[in-house]
Tab-separated table of C-alpha atoms and ligand atoms in Angstrom:
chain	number	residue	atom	x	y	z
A	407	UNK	CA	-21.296	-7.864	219.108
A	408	UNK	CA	-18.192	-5.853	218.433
A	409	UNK	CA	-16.012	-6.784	215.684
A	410	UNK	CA	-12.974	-4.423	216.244
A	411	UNK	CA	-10.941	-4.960	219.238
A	412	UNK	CA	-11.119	-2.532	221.797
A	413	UNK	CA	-7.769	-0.417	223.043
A	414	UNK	CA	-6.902	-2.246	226.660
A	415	UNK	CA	-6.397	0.431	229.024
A	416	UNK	CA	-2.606	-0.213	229.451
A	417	UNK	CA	-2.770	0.593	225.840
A	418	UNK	CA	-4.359	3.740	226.602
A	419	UNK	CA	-2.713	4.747	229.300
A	420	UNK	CA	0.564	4.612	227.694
A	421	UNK	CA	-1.278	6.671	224.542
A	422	UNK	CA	-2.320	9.117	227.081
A	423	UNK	CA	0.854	9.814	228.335
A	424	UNK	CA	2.212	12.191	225.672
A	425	UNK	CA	-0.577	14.385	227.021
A	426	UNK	CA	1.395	15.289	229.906
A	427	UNK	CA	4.443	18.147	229.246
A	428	UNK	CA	7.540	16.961	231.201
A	429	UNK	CA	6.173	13.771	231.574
A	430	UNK	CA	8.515	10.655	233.319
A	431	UNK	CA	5.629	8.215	233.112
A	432	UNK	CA	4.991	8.032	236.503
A	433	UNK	CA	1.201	8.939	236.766
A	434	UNK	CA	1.248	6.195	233.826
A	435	UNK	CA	2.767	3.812	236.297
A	436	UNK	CA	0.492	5.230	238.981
A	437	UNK	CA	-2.423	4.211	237.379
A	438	UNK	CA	-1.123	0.600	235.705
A	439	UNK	CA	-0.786	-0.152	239.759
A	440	UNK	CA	-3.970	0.836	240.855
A	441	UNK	CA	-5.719	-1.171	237.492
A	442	UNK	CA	-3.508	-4.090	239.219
A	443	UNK	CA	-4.473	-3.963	242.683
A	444	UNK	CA	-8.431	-3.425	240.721
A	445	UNK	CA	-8.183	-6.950	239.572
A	446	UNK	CA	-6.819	-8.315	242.140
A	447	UNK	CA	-9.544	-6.279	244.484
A	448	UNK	CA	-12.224	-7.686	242.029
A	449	UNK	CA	-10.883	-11.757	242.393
A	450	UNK	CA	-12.013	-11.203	245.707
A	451	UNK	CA	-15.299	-9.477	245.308
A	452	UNK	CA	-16.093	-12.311	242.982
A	453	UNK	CA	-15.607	-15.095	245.395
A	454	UNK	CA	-17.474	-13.421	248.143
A	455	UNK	CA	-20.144	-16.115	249.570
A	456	UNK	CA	-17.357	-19.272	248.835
A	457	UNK	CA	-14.646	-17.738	250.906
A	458	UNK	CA	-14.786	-16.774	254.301
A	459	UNK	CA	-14.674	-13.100	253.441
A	460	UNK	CA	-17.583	-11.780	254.046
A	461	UNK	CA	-18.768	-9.897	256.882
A	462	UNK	CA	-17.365	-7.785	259.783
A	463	UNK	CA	-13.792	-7.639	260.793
A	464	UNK	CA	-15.421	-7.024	264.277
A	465	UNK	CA	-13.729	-3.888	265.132
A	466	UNK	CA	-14.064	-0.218	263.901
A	467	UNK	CA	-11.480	2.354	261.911
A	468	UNK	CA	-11.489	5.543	262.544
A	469	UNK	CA	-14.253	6.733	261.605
A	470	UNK	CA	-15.929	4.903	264.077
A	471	UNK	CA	-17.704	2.452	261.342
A	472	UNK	CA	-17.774	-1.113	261.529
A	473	UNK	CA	-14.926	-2.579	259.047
A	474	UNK	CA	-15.643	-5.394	256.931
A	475	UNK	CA	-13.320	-7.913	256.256
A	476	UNK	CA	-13.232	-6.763	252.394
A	477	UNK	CA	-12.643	-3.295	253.752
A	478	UNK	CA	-9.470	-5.191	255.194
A	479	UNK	CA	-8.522	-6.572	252.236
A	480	UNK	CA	-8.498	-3.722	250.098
A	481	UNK	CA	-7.276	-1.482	251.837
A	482	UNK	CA	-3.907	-3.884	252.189
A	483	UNK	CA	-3.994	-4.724	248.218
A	484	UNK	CA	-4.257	-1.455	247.355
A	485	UNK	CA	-1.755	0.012	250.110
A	486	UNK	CA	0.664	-3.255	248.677
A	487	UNK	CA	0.530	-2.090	245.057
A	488	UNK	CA	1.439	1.427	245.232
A	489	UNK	CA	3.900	1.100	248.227
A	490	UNK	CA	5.843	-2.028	246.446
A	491	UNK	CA	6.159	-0.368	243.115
A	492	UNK	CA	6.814	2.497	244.495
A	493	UNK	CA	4.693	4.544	242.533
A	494	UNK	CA	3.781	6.919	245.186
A	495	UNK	CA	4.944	9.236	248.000
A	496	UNK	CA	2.033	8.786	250.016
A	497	UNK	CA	-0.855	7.069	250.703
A	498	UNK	CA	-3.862	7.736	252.676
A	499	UNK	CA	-7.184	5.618	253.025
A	500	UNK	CA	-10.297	5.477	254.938
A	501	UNK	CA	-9.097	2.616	256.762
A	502	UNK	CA	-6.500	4.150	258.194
A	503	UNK	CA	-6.144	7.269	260.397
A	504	UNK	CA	-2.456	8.759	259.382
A	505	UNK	CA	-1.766	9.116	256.121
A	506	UNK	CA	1.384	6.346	254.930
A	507	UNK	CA	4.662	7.642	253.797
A	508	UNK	CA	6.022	5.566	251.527
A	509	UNK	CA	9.503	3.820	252.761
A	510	UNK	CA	12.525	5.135	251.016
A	511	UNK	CA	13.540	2.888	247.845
A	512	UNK	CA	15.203	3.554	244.718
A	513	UNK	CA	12.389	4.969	243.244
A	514	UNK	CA	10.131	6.659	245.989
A	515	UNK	CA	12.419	9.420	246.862
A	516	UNK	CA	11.323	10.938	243.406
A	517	UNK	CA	8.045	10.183	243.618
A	518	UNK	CA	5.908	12.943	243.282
A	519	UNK	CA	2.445	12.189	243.524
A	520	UNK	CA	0.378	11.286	246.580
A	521	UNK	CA	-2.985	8.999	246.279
A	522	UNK	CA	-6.112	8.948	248.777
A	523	UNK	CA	-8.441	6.101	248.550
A	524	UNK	CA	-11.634	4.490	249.692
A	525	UNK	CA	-10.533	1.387	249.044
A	526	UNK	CA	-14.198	-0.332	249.153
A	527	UNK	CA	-16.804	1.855	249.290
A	528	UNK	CA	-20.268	0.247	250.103
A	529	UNK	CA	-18.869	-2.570	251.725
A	530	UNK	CA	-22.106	-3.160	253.635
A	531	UNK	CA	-23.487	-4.584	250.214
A	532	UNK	CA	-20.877	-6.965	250.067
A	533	UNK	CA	-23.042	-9.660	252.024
A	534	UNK	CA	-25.727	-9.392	250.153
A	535	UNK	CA	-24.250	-8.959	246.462
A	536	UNK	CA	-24.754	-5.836	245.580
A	537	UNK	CA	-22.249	-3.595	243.647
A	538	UNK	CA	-19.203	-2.319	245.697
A	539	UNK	CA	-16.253	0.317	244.366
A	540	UNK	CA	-13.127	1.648	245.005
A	541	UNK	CA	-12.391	5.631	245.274
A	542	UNK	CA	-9.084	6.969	244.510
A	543	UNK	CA	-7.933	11.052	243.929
A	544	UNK	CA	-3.929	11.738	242.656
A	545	UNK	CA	-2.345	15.046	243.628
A	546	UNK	CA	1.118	16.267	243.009
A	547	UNK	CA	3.020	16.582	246.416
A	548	UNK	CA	3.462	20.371	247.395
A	549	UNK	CA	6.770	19.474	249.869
A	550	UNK	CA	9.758	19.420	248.612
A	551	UNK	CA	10.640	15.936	246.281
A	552	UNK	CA	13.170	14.064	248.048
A	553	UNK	CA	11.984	14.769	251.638
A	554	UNK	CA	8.948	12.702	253.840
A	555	UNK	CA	5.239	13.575	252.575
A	556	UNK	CA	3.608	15.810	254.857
A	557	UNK	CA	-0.061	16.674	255.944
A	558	UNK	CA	-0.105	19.159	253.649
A	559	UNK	CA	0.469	17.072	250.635
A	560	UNK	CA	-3.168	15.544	251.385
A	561	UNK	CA	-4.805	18.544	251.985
A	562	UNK	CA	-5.283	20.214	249.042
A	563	UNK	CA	-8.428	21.554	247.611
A	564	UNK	CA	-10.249	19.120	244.787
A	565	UNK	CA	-9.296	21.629	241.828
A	566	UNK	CA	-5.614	20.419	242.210
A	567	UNK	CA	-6.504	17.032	241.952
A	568	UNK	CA	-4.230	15.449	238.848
A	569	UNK	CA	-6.115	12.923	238.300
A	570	UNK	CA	-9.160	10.614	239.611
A	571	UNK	CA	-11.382	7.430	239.134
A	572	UNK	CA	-13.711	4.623	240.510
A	573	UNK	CA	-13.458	0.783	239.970
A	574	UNK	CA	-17.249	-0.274	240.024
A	575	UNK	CA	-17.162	-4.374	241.019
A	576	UNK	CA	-20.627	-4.932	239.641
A	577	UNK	CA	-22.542	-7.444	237.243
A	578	UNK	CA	-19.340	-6.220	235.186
A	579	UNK	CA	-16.844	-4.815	236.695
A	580	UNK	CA	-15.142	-1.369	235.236
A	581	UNK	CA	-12.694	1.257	235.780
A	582	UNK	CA	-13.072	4.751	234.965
A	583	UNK	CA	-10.702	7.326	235.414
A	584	UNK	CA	-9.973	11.077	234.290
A	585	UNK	CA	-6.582	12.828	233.882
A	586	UNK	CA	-8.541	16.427	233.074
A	587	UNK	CA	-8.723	15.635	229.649
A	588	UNK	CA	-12.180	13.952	230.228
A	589	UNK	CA	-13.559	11.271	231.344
A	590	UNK	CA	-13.148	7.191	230.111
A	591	UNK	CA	-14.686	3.861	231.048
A	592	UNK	CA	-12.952	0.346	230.938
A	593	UNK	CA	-14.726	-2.645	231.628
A	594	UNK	CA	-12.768	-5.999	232.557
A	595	UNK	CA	-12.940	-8.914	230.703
A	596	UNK	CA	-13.217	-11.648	233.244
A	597	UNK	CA	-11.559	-14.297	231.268
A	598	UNK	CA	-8.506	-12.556	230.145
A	599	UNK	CA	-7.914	-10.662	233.028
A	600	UNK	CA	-7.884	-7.558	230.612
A	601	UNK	CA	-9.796	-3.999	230.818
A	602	UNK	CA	-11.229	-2.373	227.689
A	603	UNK	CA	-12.212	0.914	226.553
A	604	UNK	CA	-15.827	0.237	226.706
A	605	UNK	CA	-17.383	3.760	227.751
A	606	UNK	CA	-15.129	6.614	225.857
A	607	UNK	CA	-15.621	10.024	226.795
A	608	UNK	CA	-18.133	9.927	228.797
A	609	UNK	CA	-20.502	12.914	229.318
A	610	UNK	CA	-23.182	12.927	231.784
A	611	UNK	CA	-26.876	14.403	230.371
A	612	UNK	CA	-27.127	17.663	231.279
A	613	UNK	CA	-30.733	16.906	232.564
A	614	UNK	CA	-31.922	13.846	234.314
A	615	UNK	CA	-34.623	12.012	235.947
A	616	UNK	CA	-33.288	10.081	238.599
A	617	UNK	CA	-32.889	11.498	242.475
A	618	UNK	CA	-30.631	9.169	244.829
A	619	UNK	CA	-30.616	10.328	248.354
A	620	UNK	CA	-31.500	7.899	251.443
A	621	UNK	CA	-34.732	9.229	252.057
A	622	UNK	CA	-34.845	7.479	255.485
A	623	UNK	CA	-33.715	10.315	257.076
A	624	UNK	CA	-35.908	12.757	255.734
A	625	UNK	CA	-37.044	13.835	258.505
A	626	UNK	CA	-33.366	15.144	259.385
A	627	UNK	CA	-32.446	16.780	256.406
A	628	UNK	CA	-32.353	20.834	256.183
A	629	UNK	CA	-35.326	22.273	254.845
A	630	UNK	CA	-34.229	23.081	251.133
A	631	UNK	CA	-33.465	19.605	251.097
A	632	UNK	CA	-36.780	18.235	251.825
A	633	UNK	CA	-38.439	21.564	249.794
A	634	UNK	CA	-36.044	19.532	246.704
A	635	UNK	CA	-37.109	16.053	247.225
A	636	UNK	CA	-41.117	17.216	247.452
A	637	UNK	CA	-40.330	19.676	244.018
A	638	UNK	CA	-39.211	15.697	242.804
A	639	UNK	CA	-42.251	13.891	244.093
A	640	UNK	CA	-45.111	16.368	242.857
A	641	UNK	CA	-46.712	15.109	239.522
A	642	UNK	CA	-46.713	17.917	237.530
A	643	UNK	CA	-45.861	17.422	233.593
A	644	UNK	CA	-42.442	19.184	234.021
A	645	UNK	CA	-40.989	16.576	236.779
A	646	UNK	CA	-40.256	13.066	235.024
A	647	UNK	CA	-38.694	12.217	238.512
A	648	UNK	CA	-37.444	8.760	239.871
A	649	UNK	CA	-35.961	7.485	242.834
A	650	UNK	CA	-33.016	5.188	242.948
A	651	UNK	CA	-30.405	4.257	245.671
A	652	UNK	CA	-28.172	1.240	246.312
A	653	UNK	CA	-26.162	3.087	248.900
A	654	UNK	CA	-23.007	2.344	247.340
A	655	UNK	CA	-21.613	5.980	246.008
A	656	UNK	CA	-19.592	4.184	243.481
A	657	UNK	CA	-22.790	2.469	241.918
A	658	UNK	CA	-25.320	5.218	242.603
A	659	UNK	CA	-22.541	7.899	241.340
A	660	UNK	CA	-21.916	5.666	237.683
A	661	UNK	CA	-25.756	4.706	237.113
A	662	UNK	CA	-26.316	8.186	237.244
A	663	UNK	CA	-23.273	9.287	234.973
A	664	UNK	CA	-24.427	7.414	232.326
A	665	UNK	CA	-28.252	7.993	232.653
A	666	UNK	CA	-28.583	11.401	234.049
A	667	UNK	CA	-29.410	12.361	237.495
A	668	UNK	CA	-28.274	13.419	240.865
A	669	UNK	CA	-26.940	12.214	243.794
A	670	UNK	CA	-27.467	13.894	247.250
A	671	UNK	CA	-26.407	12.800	250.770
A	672	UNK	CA	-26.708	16.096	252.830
A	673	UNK	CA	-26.011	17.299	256.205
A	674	UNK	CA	-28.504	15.765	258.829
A	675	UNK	CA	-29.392	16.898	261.989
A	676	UNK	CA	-26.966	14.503	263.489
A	677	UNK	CA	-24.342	14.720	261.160
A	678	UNK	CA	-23.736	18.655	260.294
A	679	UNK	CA	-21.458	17.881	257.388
A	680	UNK	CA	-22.966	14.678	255.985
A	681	UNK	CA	-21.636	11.715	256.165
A	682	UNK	CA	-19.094	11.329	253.012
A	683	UNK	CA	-15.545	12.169	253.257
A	684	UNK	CA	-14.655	15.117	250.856
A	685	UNK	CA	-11.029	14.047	250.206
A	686	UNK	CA	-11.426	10.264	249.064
A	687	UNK	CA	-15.108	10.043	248.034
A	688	UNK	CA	-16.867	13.481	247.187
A	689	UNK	CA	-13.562	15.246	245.440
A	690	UNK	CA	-12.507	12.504	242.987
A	691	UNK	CA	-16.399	12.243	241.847
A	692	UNK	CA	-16.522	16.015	241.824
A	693	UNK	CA	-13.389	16.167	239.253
A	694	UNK	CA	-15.156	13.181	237.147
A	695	UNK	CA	-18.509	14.826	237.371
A	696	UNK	CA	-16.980	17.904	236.123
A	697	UNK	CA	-15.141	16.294	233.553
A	698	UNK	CA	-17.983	14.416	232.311
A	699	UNK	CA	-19.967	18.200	231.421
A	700	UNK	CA	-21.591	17.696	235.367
A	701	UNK	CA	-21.595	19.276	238.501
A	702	UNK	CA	-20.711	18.822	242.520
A	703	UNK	CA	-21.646	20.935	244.963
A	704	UNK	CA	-22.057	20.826	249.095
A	705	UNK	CA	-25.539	23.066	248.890
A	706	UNK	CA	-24.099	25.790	248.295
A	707	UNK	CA	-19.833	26.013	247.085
A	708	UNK	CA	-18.212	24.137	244.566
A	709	UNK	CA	-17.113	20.318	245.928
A	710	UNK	CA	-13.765	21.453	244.386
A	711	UNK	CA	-13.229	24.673	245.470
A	712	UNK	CA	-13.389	23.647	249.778
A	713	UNK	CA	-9.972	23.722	251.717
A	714	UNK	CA	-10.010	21.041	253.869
A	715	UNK	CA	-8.597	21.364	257.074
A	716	UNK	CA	-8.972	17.306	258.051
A	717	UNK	CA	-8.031	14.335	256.134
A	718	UNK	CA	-10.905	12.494	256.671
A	719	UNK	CA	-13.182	15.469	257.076
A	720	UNK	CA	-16.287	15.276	255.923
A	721	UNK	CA	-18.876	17.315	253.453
A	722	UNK	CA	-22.600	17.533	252.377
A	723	UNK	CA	-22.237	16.339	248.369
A	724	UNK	CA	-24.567	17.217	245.947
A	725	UNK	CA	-23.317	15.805	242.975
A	726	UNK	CA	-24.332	14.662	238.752
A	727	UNK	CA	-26.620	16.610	235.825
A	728	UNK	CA	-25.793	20.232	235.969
A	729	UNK	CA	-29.549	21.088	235.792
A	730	UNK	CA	-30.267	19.056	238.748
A	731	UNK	CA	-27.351	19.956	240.695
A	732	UNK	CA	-28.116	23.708	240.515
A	733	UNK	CA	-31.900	23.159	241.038
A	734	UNK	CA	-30.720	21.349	244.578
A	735	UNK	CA	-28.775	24.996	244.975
A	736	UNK	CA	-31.412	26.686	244.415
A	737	UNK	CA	-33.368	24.789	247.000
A	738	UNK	CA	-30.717	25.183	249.668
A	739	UNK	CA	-30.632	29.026	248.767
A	740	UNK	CA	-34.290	29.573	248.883
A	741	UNK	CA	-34.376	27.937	252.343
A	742	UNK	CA	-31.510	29.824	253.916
A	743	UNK	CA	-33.372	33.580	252.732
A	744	UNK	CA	-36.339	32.597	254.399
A	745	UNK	CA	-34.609	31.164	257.705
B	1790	AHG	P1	-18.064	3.233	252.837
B	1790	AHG	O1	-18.558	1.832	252.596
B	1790	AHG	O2	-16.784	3.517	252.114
B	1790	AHG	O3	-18.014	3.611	254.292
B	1790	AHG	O4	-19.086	4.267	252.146
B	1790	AHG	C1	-20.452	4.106	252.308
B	1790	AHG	C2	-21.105	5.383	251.869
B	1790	AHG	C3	-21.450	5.476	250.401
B	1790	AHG	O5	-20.935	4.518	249.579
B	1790	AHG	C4	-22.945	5.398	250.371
B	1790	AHG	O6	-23.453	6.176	249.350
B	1790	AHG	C5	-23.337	5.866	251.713
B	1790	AHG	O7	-22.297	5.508	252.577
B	1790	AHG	C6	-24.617	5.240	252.175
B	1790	AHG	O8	-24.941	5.729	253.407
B	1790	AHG	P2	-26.390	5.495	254.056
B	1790	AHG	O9	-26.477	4.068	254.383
B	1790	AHG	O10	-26.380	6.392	255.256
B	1790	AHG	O11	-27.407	5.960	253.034
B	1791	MN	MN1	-17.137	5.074	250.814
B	1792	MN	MN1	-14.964	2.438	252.247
């Protein structure tokens, strides 16, 4: 048991601030909303199985997926806490198909930042109690201040991300986040409604032994993906390889932060570009990977480094230990010389 007390993260945050040049405190703002809507987010997760919120919504967003009625839920607490405070300029979210421009209030016509957000990733756990998450990625508008967000704004490439983090609602629930100056870990204390700094500066082993990929579709995956996953399975004294995957990225992602390992879900013969959306799932965990000492990668080009063209476009992600990350690459590149 810990003697000291921990800093909170609103402590932090506001320590952190002075790392900015020219800074107004908003991104500090930005951030005490999202660690609001969190708790808030996590209340809910909590009481799944009382309450009547579990299950589907019955309809589909635009993705064509089913939505769950936690999908709902979040997706309006989080859209409520950066649209009422004003934090924001813009908001766009897997649940919804336009990105939101934030109404005109005293504040939002400086706002300068925009946010994108899976506001519940692996919500098809939720029924059956297994760990859920929430996604978000911070840019710095490129429009003009002052004027309505535009496209543009969204669609920028990962590297110009300002900052990024997960909220993992799990047998504890935590927040991590990065700013570029690395990467931190805050888990919430239940009873006092409070997070701490439980996991500073995270790094993620450069080498690792766990592979999560849904190997259900193996038979669909391109061949320097299956060539990976057999280089994994062979029991040779050089591969210490293990399988895990929840099929939450949030859960699957942070296990394998902390422990070492990779986490693949690739293009498919159905699904050319995966299933993942690069802008509010695979380029926030790209920045933290990086930040951490890891890696991202779609197969073949930096996570980071793709223009994308669609908000809620979609990428093959390749993502955690550098070693095991470029080993997938190598895979990938192999397969593609001897097409
Ligand atoms: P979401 O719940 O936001 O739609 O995301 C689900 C994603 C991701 O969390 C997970 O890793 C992946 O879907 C699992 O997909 P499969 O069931 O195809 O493996
Ligand atoms: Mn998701
Ligand atoms: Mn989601």
């Amino acid at each position: 048991m810990k003697t000291t007390s921990p800093l909170t993260l609103g402590e932090f945050i506001i320590d952190k601030q002075a790392d900015f040049q020219y800074t107004s405190g908003e991104l500090s703002r930005l951030l005490s909303a999202i660690r609001l809507a969190a708790k808030v987010v996590n209340q809910e997760v909590n009481k799944a199985g009382l309450v009547d919120i579990i299950g589907a919504m019955g309809n589909q967003n635009v993705q064509g997926e089913e939505q769950q009625k936690l999908d709902v839920f979040a997706n309006e607490v989080f859209i409520a806490a950066l649209n009422n405070r004003e934090v924001v300029c813009g908001i766009a979210s897997e649940e919804n198909e336009d990105f939101i421009s934030v109404r005109p209030g005293e504040n939002s016509q400086k706002s300068k930042y925009v946010v994108l957000i899976d506001p519940l990733d692996g919500s098809s756990n939720i029924d059956v109690n297994v760990n859920v998450g929430t996604i978000f990625s911070i840019y710095r508008r490129i429009s003009p201040d002052g004027t309505p967000v535009q496209l543009e704004d969204f669609l920028q490439p990962g590297n110009k991300q300002v900052a990024a983090g997960y909220v993992v609602y799990g047998s504890s629930t935590m927040l991590v986040y990065t700013t570029g100056c690395g990467v931190n870990g805050f888990t919430l204390d239940p009873a006092l409604g409070v997070f701490y700094l439980s996991h500073p500066d995270i790094k993620i082993p450069f080498k690792g032994k766990i592979y999560s990929i849904n190997e259900g579709n193996y038979i669909k995956f391109p061949q320097g993906i299956k060539d990976y996953i057999k280089y994994c399975q062979e029991e040779k004294e050089d591969r210490p390889y293990t399988s895990r995957y929840i099929g939450s990225l949030v859960a699957d992602f942070h296990r394998n932060m902390l422990k070492g390992g990779v986490y693949l879900y690739p293009s498919y013969s159905h699904a050319p570009k995966g299933k993942l959306r690069l802008l509010y799932e695979c380029n926030p965990m790209a920045f933290l990977a990086e930040q951490a000492g890891g890696k991202a990668s779609d197969g073949f080009t930096r996570i980071m480094d793709l223009n994308p063209t669609e908000l809620h476009e979609r990428t093959p992600f390749v993502c955690g230990s550098i070693e095991m990350v470029e080993k997938v690459e190598e895979f990938m590149e192999n397969a593609r010389r001897n097409q």
